[in-house]
Amino acid sequence: MPKINDTGIYQLKNGYWGFRYVIVVNGQRVERRRNVDENGNPFKTKTSASKARQAMIEHERNHSASQNKILRKTVTEVYNEYCEFGRAGKAYATIKKQDSLWNNHIKAKFGKRYVDDISVAEVNDYLTELYYTENRAYTYTESFLKFFYLIFGQSYSRNYLSAEQYDKLCKNKDTKIHMPKMKIDEETDIITFSDDEMSVLSQYFTGTNAETAFMLGKYCGLRINECYGLKWCNVDFKKGIIKIDRQMQYQDGVIKLVSLKTRNARREIVIATPLKRYLKKVKQHRDEVAVLLEEQREQNQTFLMDMGKSKISSLELVNSLDDGKIQTVNSMKYHTQKIKKLYGITFKYHYLRHTYGTRLAMMNTPMHILCNQMGHASGNVTQKYYLGNSKQGLELLKNNLNQMK
């Protein structure tokens, strides 16, 4: 006579029997406890309780399997469903980037594949080929990894991947898809300008049509899209703050003011005294030429779509010329080339942001304050400014070491 499996079986004080069990169904923990059968009758023997327990477990698993049968979909089908239903509210730049990755790379290799047929090794090998063989930048390769996480996440939420498959692909730290090991010479440093370079740049930009943009980068650490999307109404001289709540962007060849990419990017930046003096002079001068060059400004102004689908004039932007012509994110390209030719300095507007963050970090600005001023969603990004080996930081280190006894 076979031995009764007494796992989860217990006897009640009245002499009858009961059972309990804990199982995982479709990734969810299910716990049950019973003292009577489906007709409400008590289990008089240990054997009847054990058989009822096993039958209930099998029924639960079979019922769940029939209710949650995994459907098979190709990567193309999943991505099309995501585009139709899953990315409402996504930033324009994010949508463009996703479509670029899909149309130019992923579609050809994985589009016809069934999602549940793609292995961890295949994805990891693909990322390795992009990074090491095709010499793609690490951050660019990382965008492919995020794309696969998106596809597998969508597939799991729509029941095209089982809990076990999704766990293996995206959750289990020992098996999930991941980036290849970073190259030793990969450029990940925060690039800043030295004091001498900033002096040269300040002299160069003085009097140019990009001086205001330079000053905003130097004293506020703005991203270039935020800089050229700044409106005069967002500069509060009385409170001494600049409100960052939108950015300039090209969308299908049209210049627009759109919302910022993240919630944390919305912020109020404290205006440094030198910048406040400079902007007041610019505003006063702009008000004066508004009368002198009224006809030219009326003719040259550009109307662009603002957030909320209302139109505004380029005359409302901080970065517009005296004659009313608009300046855009492309306005820096000429200066970048000229600075390289004249001084041998590799100028990127974003390096002004790096320099701003690094200088404030060196002056022991509390990290949560700097994180707020930079508009970072994570303190991990801000921390790089404190940990980076800038030239100024190394000089400070040398001075401190020389004072040691």
XYZ file of C-alpha atoms in Angstrom, residues 228-400:
173
model
C 16.867 78.414 -26.616
C 13.351 77.658 -25.359
C 13.609 80.198 -22.522
C 11.008 82.997 -22.563
C 11.413 86.394 -20.936
C 8.295 85.799 -18.845
C 10.140 82.957 -17.116
C 12.949 85.257 -15.933
C 11.937 86.720 -12.577
C 14.403 89.477 -11.668
C 12.551 90.298 -8.455
C 12.766 86.772 -7.017
C 16.115 86.133 -8.687
C 15.086 82.903 -10.381
C 14.692 81.452 -13.865
C 11.835 79.010 -14.353
C 12.641 76.109 -16.664
C 9.428 74.494 -17.884
C 9.862 73.919 -21.641
C 12.443 73.359 -24.353
C 12.926 74.152 -28.020
C 12.815 71.203 -30.360
C 12.629 70.438 -34.063
C 9.695 68.151 -34.791
C 9.400 67.022 -38.402
C 11.356 70.079 -39.477
C 9.185 72.511 -37.498
C 10.499 74.501 -34.511
C 8.308 74.102 -31.434
C 8.389 74.721 -27.706
C 7.556 71.438 -26.022
C 7.456 69.979 -22.535
C 10.626 68.797 -20.853
C 11.565 65.149 -21.025
C 11.310 64.456 -17.279
C 9.382 65.899 -14.358
C 12.638 66.676 -12.513
C 13.811 68.847 -15.399
C 11.121 71.346 -14.387
C 12.916 73.576 -11.923
C 13.669 77.068 -10.694
C 17.304 78.097 -11.047
C 18.834 80.740 -8.826
C 20.277 83.565 -10.947
C 23.882 84.473 -10.174
C 24.506 88.194 -9.686
C 26.715 88.582 -12.819
C 24.029 86.888 -14.910
C 21.261 89.019 -13.404
C 23.161 92.211 -14.274
C 23.797 90.940 -17.791
C 20.188 89.888 -18.454
C 18.834 93.206 -17.159
C 21.039 95.047 -19.645
C 19.912 92.750 -22.454
C 16.243 93.245 -21.555
C 16.644 97.011 -21.346
C 18.432 97.094 -24.693
C 15.785 94.840 -26.262
C 13.003 97.151 -25.071
C 14.818 100.136 -26.581
C 15.378 98.565 -30.014
C 11.772 97.346 -30.024
C 10.823 100.940 -30.779
C 13.722 101.778 -33.103
C 13.445 98.568 -35.148
C 9.730 98.020 -34.884
C 9.102 97.399 -38.590
C 12.092 95.077 -39.001
C 11.093 93.071 -35.939
C 7.519 92.754 -37.142
C 8.761 91.474 -40.485
C 11.468 89.137 -39.185
C 9.662 87.550 -36.253
C 8.811 83.863 -36.402
C 5.659 82.398 -34.922
C 6.129 79.004 -33.341
C 3.897 76.546 -31.559
C 4.149 76.735 -27.799
C 2.995 74.178 -25.240
C -0.780 73.929 -25.217
C -0.916 74.503 -29.003
C -0.916 78.288 -28.737
C 1.403 80.308 -30.968
C 3.981 82.775 -29.705
C 6.362 85.186 -31.409
C 10.119 84.666 -31.405
C 10.268 88.155 -29.879
C 9.156 86.579 -26.580
C 12.285 84.397 -26.451
C 15.379 85.453 -24.522
C 17.567 84.229 -27.381
C 16.367 86.269 -30.319
C 18.243 88.924 -32.253
C 17.615 92.664 -32.037
C 15.995 92.654 -35.462
C 13.533 89.961 -34.363
C 15.119 86.949 -36.063
C 14.878 83.728 -34.115
C 17.864 81.802 -32.764
C 17.693 78.045 -32.516
C 19.692 75.119 -31.153
C 21.616 75.155 -34.450
C 22.932 78.651 -33.767
C 25.937 77.229 -31.877
C 27.284 75.152 -34.757
C 29.131 78.061 -36.379
C 30.753 79.056 -33.082
C 31.800 75.478 -32.321
C 33.743 75.300 -35.595
C 35.266 78.755 -35.196
C 36.424 78.148 -31.605
C 38.143 74.937 -32.660
C 39.874 76.730 -35.542
C 40.951 79.787 -33.527
C 41.872 78.272 -30.168
C 42.003 74.508 -30.608
C 39.288 74.120 -27.960
C 36.682 71.410 -28.504
C 33.546 73.328 -27.625
C 30.232 71.654 -26.996
C 27.483 73.603 -25.319
C 26.846 70.681 -22.968
C 30.384 71.039 -21.593
C 29.282 74.356 -20.078
C 26.720 72.344 -18.113
C 29.450 69.933 -16.990
C 31.630 72.854 -15.952
C 28.782 74.492 -14.033
C 28.017 71.277 -12.134
C 31.663 70.501 -11.387
C 32.416 73.999 -10.093
C 29.442 73.987 -7.757
C 30.429 70.525 -6.527
C 33.981 71.729 -5.820
C 32.533 74.577 -3.759
C 30.831 71.958 -1.563
C 27.295 72.677 -2.735
C 25.031 70.094 -1.016
C 24.297 67.324 -3.486
C 20.502 67.574 -3.165
C 20.686 71.299 -4.001
C 22.913 70.719 -7.033
C 20.673 67.845 -8.145
C 17.716 70.236 -8.039
C 19.526 73.020 -9.932
C 20.741 70.603 -12.608
C 17.303 69.037 -13.016
C 18.536 65.499 -12.506
C 16.050 62.734 -11.851
C 18.647 60.742 -9.918
C 21.352 61.703 -7.451
C 23.557 59.088 -9.094
C 24.042 61.391 -12.076
C 24.790 64.420 -9.912
C 27.294 62.423 -7.891
C 29.596 62.219 -10.911
C 30.370 65.913 -10.529
C 31.646 65.262 -7.022
C 33.647 62.200 -7.988
C 35.094 63.366 -11.320
C 38.803 64.101 -11.582
C 38.586 67.580 -13.073
C 41.731 69.661 -13.543
C 40.586 72.031 -10.835
C 39.866 69.133 -8.511
C 43.306 67.636 -9.040
C 44.952 70.987 -8.341
C 42.957 71.250 -5.128
C 44.049 67.729 -4.209
C 47.704 68.605 -4.817
C 47.406 71.697 -2.613
C 45.815 69.657 0.152
